[in-house]
Tab-separated table of C-alpha atoms in Angstrom:
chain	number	residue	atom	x	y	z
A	9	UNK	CA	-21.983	-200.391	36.251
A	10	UNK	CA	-22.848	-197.559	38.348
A	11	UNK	CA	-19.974	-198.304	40.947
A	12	UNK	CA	-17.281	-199.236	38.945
A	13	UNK	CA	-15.993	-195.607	38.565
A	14	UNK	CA	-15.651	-195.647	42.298
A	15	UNK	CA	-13.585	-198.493	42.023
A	16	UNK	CA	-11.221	-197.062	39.605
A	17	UNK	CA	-10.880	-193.929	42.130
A	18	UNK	CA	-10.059	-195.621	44.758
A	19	UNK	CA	-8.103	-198.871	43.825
A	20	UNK	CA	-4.549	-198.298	42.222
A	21	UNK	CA	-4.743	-201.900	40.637
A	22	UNK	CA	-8.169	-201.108	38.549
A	23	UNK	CA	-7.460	-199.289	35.403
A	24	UNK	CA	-9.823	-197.216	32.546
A	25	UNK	CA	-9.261	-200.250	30.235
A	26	UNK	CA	-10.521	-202.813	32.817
A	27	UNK	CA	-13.423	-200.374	33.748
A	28	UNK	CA	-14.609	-199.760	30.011
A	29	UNK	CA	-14.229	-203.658	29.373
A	30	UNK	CA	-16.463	-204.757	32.497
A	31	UNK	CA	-19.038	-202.513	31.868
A	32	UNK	CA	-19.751	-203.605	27.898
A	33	UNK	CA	-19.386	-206.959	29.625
A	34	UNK	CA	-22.362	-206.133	32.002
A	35	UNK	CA	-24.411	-204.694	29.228
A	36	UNK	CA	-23.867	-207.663	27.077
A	37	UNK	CA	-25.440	-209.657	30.041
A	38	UNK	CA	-28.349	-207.267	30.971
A	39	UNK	CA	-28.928	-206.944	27.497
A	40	UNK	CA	-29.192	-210.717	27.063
A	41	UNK	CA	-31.207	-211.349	29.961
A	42	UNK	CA	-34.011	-208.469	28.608
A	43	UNK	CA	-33.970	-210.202	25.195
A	44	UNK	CA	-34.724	-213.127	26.561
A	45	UNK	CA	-37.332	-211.425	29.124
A	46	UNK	CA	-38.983	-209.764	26.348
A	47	UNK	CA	-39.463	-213.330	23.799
A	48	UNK	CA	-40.673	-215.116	26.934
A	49	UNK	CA	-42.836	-212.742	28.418
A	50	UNK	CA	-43.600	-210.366	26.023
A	51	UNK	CA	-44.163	-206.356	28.034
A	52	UNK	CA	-41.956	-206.049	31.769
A	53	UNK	CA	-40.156	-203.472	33.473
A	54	UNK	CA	-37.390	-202.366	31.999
A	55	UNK	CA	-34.800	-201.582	34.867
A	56	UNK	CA	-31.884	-199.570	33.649
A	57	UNK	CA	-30.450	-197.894	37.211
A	58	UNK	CA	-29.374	-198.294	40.637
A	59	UNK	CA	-33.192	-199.373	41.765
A	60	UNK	CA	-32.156	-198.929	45.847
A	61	UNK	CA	-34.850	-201.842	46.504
A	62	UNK	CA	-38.146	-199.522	45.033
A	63	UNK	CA	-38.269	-201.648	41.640
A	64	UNK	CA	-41.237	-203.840	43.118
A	65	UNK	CA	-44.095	-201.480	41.720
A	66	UNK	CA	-42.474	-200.851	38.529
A	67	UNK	CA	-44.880	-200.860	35.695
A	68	UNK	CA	-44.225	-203.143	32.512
A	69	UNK	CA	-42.893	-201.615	29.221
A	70	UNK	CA	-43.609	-202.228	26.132
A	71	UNK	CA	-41.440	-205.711	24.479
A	72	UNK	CA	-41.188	-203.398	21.614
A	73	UNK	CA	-39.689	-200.971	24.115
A	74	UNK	CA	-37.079	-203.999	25.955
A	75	UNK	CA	-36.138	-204.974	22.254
A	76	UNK	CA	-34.830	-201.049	21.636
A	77	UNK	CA	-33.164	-200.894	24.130
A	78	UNK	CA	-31.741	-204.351	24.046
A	79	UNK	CA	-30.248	-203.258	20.152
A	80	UNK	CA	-28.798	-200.248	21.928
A	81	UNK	CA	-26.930	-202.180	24.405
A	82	UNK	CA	-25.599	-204.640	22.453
A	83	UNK	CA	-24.285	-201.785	20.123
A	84	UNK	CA	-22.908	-199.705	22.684
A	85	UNK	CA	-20.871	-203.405	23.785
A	86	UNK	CA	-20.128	-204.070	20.974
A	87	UNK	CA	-18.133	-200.801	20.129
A	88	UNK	CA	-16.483	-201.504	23.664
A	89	UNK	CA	-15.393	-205.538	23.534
A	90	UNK	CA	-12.501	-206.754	22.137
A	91	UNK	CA	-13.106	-209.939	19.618
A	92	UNK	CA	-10.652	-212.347	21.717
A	93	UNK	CA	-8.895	-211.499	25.066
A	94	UNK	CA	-5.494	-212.544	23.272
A	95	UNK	CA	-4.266	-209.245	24.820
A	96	UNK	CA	-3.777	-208.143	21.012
A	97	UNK	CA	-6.909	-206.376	20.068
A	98	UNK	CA	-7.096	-202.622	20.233
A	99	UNK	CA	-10.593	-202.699	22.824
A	100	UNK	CA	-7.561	-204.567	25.567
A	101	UNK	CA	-4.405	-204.470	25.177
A	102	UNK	CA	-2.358	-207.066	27.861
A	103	UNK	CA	-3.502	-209.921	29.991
A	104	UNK	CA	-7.450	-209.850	31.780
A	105	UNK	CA	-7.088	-210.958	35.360
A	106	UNK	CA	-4.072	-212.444	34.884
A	107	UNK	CA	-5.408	-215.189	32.686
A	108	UNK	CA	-4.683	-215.684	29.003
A	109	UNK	CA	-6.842	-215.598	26.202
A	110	UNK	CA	-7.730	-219.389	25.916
A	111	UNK	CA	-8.872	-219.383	29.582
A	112	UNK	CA	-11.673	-216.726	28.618
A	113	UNK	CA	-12.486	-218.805	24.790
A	114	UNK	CA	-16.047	-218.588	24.972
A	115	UNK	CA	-16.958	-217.506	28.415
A	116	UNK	CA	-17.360	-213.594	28.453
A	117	UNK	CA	-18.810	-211.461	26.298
A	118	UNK	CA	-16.839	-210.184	22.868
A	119	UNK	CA	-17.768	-208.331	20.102
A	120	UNK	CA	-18.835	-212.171	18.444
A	121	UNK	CA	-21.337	-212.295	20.817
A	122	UNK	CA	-22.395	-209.018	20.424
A	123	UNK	CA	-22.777	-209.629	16.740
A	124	UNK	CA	-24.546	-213.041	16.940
A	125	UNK	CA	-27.146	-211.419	19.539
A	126	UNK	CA	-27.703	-208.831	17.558
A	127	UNK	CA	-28.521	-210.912	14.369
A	128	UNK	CA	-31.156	-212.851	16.456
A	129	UNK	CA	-32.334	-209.766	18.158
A	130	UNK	CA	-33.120	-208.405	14.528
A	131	UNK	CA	-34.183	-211.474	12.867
A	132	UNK	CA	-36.734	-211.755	15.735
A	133	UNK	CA	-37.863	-208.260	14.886
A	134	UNK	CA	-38.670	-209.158	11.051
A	135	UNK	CA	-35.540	-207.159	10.232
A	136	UNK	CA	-33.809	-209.583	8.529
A	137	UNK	CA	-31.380	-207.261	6.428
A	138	UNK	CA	-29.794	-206.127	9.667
A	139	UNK	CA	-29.850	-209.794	10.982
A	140	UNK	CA	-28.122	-211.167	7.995
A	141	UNK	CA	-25.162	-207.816	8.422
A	142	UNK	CA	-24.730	-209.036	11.695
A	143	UNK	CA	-24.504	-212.785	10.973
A	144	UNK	CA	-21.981	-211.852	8.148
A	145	UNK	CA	-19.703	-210.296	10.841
A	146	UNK	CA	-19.507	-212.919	12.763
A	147	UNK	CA	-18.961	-214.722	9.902
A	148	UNK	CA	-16.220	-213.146	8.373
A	149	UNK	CA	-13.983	-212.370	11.179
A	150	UNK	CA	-13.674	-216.082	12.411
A	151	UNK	CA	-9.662	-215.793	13.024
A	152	UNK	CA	-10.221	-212.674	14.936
A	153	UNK	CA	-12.893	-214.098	16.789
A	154	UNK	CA	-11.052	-217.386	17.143
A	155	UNK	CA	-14.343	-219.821	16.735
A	156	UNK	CA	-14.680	-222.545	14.088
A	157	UNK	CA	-17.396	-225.277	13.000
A	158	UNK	CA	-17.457	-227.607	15.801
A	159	UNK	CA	-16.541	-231.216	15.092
A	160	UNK	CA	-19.058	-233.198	15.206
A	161	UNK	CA	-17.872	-235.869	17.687
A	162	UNK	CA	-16.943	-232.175	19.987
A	163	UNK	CA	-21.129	-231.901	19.969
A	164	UNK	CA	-21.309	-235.058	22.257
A	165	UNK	CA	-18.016	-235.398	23.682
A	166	UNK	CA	-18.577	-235.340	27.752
A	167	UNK	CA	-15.982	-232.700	28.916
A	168	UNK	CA	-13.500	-231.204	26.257
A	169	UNK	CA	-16.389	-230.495	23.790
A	170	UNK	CA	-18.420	-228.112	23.042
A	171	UNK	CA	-20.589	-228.113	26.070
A	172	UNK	CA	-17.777	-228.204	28.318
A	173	UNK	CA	-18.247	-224.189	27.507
A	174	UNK	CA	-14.376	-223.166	26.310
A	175	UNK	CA	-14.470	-224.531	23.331
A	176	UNK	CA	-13.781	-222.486	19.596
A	177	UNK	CA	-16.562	-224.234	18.173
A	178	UNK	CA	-18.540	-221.976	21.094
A	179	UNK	CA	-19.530	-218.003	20.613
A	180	UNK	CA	-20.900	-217.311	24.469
A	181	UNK	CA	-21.723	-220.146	26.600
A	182	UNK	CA	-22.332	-219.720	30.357
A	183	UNK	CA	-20.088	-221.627	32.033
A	184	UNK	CA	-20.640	-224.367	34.793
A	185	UNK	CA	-17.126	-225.625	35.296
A	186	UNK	CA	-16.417	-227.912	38.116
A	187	UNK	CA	-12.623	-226.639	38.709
A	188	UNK	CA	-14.116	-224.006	39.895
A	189	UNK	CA	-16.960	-225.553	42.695
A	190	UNK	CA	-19.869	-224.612	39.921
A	191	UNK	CA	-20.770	-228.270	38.763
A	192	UNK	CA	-24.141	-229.530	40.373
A	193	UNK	CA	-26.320	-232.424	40.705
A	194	UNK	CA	-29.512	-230.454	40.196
A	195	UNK	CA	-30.449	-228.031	37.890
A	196	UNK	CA	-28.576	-229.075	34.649
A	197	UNK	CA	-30.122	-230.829	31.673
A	198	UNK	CA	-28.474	-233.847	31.915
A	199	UNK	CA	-30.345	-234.794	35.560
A	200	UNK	CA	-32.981	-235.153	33.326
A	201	UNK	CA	-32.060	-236.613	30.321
A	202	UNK	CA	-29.811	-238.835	30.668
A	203	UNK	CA	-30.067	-243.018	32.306
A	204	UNK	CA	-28.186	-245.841	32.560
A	205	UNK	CA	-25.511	-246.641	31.643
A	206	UNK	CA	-23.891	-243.162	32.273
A	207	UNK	CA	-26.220	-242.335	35.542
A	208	UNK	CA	-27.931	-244.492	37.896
A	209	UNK	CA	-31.403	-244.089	36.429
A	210	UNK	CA	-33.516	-246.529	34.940
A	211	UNK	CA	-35.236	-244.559	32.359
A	212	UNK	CA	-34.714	-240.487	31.659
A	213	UNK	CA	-37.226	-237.889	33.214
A	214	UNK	CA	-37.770	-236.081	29.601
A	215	UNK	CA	-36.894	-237.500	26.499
A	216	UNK	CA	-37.843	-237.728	22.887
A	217	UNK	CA	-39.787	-240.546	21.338
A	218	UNK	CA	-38.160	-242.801	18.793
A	219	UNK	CA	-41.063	-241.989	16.078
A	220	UNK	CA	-39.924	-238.318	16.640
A	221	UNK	CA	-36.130	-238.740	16.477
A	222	UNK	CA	-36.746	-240.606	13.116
A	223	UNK	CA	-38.697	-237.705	11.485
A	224	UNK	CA	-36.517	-235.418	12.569
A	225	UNK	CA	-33.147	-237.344	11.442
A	226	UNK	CA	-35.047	-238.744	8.655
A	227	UNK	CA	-31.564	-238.805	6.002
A	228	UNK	CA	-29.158	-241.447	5.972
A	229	UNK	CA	-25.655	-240.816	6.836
A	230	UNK	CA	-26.117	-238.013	9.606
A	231	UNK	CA	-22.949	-238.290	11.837
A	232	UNK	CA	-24.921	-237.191	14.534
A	233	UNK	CA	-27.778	-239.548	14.522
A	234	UNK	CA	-29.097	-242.243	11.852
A	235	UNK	CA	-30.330	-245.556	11.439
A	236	UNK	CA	-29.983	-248.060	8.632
A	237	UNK	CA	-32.396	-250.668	7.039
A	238	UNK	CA	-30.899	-253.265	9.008
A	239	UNK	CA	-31.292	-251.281	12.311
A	240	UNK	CA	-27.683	-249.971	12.810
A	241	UNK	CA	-27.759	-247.027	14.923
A	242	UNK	CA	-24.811	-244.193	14.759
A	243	UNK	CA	-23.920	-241.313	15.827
A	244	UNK	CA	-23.857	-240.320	20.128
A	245	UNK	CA	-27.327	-237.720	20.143
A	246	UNK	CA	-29.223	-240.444	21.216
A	247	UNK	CA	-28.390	-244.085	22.911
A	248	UNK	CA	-30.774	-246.972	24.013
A	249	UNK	CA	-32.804	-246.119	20.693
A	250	UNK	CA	-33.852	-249.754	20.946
A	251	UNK	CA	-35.567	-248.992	23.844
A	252	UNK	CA	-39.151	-248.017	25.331
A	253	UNK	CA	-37.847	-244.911	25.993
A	254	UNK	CA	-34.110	-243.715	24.260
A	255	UNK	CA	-31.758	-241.585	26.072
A	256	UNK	CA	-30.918	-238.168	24.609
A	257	UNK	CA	-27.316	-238.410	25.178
A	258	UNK	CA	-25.851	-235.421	22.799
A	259	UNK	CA	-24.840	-233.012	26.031
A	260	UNK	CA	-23.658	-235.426	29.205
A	261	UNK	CA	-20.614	-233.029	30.706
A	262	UNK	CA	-20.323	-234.652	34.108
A	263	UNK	CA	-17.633	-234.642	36.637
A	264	UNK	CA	-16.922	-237.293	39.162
A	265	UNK	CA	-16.461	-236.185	42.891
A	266	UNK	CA	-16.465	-239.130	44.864
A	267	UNK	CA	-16.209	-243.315	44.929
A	268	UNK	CA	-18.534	-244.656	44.446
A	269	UNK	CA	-19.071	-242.832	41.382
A	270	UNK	CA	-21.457	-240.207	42.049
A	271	UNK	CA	-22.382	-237.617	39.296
A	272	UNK	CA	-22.541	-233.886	39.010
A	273	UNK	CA	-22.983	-232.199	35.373
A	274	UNK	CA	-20.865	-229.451	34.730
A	275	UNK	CA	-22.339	-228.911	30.957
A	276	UNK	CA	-22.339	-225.248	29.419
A	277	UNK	CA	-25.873	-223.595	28.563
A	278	UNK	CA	-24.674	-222.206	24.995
A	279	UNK	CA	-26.195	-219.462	23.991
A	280	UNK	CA	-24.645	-219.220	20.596
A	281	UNK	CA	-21.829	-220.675	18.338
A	282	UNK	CA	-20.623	-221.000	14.935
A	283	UNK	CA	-23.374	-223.495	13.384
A	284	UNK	CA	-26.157	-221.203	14.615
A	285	UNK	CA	-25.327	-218.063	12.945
A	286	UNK	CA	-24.069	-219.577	10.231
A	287	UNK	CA	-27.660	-220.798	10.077
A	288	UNK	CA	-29.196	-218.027	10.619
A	289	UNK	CA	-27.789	-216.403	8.031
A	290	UNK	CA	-29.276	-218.408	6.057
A	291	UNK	CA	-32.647	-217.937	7.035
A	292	UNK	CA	-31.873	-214.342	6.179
A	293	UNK	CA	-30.721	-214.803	3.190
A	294	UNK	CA	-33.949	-216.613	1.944
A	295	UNK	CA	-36.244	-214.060	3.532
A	296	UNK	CA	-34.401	-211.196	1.423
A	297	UNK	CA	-34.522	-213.738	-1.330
A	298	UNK	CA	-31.412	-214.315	-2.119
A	299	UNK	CA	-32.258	-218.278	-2.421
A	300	UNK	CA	-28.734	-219.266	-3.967
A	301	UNK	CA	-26.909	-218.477	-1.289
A	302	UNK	CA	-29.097	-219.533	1.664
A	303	UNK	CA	-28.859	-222.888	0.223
A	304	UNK	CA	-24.783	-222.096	0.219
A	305	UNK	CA	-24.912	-221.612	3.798
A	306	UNK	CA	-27.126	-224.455	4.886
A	307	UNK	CA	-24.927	-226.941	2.663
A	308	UNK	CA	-21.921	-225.557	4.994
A	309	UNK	CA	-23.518	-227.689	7.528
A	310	UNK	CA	-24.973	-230.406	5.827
A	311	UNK	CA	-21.865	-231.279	4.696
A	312	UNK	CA	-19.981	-231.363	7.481
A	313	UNK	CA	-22.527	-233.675	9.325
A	314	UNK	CA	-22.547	-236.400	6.335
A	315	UNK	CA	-25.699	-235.007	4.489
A	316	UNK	CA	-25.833	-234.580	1.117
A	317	UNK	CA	-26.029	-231.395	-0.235
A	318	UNK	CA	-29.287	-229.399	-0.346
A	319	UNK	CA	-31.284	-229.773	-3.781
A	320	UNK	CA	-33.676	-226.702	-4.663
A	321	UNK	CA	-34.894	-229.029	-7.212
A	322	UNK	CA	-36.117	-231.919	-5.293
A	323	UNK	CA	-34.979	-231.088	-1.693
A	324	UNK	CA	-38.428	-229.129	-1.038
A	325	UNK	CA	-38.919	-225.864	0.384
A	326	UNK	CA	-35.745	-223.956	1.839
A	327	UNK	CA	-37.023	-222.581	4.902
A	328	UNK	CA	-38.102	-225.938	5.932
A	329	UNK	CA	-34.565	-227.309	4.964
A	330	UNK	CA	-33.462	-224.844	7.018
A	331	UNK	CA	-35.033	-224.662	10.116
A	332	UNK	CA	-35.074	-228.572	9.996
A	333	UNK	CA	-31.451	-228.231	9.674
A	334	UNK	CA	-30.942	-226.009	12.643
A	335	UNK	CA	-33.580	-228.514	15.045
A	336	UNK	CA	-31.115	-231.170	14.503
A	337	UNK	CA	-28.055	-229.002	14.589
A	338	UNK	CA	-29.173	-227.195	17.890
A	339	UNK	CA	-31.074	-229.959	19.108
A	340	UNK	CA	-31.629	-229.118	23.070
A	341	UNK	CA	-29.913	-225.979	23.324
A	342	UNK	CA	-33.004	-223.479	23.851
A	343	UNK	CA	-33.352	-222.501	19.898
A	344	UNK	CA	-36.452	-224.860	18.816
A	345	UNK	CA	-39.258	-223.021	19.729
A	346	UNK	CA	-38.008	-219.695	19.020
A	347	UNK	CA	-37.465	-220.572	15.547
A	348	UNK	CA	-40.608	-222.190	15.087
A	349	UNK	CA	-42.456	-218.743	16.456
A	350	UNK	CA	-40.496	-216.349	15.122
A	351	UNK	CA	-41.150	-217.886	11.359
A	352	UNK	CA	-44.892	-218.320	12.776
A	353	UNK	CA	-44.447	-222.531	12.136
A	354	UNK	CA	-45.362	-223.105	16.326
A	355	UNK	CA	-49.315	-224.198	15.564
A	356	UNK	CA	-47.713	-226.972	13.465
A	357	UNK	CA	-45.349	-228.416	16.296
A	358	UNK	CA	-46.906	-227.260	19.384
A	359	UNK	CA	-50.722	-227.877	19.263
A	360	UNK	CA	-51.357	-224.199	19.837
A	361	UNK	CA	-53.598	-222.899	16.895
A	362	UNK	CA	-52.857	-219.463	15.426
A	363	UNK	CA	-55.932	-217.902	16.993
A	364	UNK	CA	-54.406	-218.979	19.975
A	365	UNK	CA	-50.985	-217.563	19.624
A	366	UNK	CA	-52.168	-214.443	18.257
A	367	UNK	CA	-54.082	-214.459	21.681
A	368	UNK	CA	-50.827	-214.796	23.572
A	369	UNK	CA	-51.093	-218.462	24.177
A	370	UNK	CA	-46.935	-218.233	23.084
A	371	UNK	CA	-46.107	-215.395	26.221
A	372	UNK	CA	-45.347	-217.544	29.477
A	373	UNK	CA	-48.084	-216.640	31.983
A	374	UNK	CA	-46.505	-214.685	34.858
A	375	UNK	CA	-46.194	-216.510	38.304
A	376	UNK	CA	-48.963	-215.366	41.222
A	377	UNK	CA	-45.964	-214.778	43.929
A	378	UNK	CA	-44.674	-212.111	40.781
A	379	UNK	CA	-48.246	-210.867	40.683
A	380	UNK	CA	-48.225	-210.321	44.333
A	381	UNK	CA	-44.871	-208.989	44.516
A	382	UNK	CA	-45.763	-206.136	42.072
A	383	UNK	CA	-49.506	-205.632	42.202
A	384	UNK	CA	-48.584	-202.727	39.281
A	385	UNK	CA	-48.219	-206.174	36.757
A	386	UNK	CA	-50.800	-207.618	35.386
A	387	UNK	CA	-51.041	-211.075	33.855
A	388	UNK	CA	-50.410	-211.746	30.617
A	389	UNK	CA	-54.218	-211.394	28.466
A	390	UNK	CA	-54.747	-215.671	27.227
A	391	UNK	CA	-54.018	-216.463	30.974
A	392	UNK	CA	-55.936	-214.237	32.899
């Protein structure tokens, strides 16, 4: 960010609009990594400038500190990004890099993104009026933004779906695309999820047990999981149900590179699309108790996966609808367990008591080699 202005001095091809457009795109990413920083390990140093290697006895701020600054970021992005890179909006006018908008669907920041971090950033803060403003922008400016509901068969489809990253079902996802050498055989979820018959593994490394998938897709007629009374299993979030052990096969972007077959993933880690704001704004919405339309917004999903719609009068408490609705929605894409803390639900789900999370049993302890590193950090208090 610092260096970019040198660039623009001394390279006739860079240009003001370029510059101003690269660095909201590096706030947007600095920002997300701090928010991020700041739910997983509460206080850290907060490193804003050109560090010239002396950042390793930096002290830890405050995560109510990271979260301001994290809001200013985003804002200051925000004001900066276009909402596509069609080479229409006022933020850019022409083509980015010499590639069209469709090529960047998805993969680089935009306002969107800016709007949908935001609305978690401030929903994770208790400030739920803000969240919900945000969540409405993204809402209402869907044809700007060029994002939609997702399909449901795009949720599970291997490479042209919605965790094949450029997809307008798809906010921000960062990208692992294997036209470009970034697929892998390591390091992606589906080298531990998945087995035979779409990798040459007996049984999965992690996976959810069949009494848990059936609590959590408990209502008949899901599209993306259910079973009947006579056993029928559809839907593609899970296969091998029958099984000791079923495969959670909802995200399985791989890319062939060789015969025999041999497998590297290439899936997208999405940080955010349509179906989670959407969502979210309904949480919102029932924390400012507006109750009528929360159950509006949840329904918008509902619906469009096969449920019926929501029933205040015999459908049970809303929140729970809600974040029930989002677990199998957002079902392994990162969301879970920051739902469950941030509406203090995780000593139901996670065997952590509230004395304990109070504690700090919910921060991540920080590794000994950081601790070493940076003997100004100390660990975090429940695991010292």
């Amino acid at each position: 960010m610092q260096k970019l202005p040198q660039v623009l001095e001394k390279d006739i091809r860079y240009n003001e609009q370029n510059m101003k457009v690269d660095i909201a795109s590096v706030r947007f990413l600095r920002a997300l990594a701090y928010f991020y920083i700041a739910r997983i390990w509460g206080d850290a140093p907060l490193i804003s400038d050109v560090v010239d290697n002396d950042f390793n006895n930096r002290q830890r701020e405050s995560q109510a500190r990271i979260l301001d600054f994290v809001q200013q970021e985003l804002v200051a992005a925000a004001a900066a990004l276009p909402w596509n890179y069609n080479g229409q909006q006022p933020e850019y006018l022409g083509v980015y890099y010499d590639q069209g908008g469709s090529f960047w669907q998805s993969r680089i920041a935009s306002k969107a993104a800016c709007y949908a971090m935001l609305a978690h950033l401030n929903a994770w803060r208790g400030d739920y009026a803000s969240c919900e403003s945000y969540a409405r922008l993204v809402y209402e400016n869907t044809s700007l933004g060029n994002y939609t509901f997702a399909a449901t068969a795009s949720l599970t489809t291997e490479t042209a779906g919605v965790f094949g990253g450029q997809n307008n079902g798809v906010i921000f996802a960062l990208t692992a695309d294997a036209n470009f050498q970034e697929s892998a055989a390591k390091g992606h979820l589906e080298d531990w999820t998945l087995s035979t018959p779409l990798v040459d593994k007996t049984t999965p490394d992690i996976f959810i047990p069949a009494d848990s998938i059936l609590q959590i897709f408990s209502e008949p007629n899901d599209q993306r999981f259910a079973i009947s009374q006579s056993g029928a299993v559809t839907g593609d979030y899970f296969r091998n149900f029958t099984n000791p052990v079923p495969m959670f096969s909802k995200i399985k972007a791989r890319s062939f590179t060789q015969e025999p077959l041999y497998n590297d993933f290439q899936s997208a880690i999405v940080i955010t699309r349509y179906e989670d704001i959407v969502l979210l704004r309904a949480e919102a919405l029932y924390y400012l108790n507006d109750i009528s339309n929360a159950v509006v917004y949840l329904n918008t999903i509902r619906t469009r996966r096969g449920l019926t719609e929501f029933d205040t009068q015999t459908g049970g408490n809303v929140l729970t609808a809600i974040l029930k609705e989002r677990q199998r929605e957002l079902l392994g894409e990162g969301h879970r367990w920051f739902d469950l803390l941030r509406n203090q639900r995780a000593d139901l789900y996670s065997g952590l008591s509230k004395d304990q999370i109070q504690a700090g049993a919910a921060l991540w302890p920080l590794a000994q080699s950081t601790l070493i590193n940076n003997p100004s950090l100390q660990q975090n208090s429940f695991w010292k």
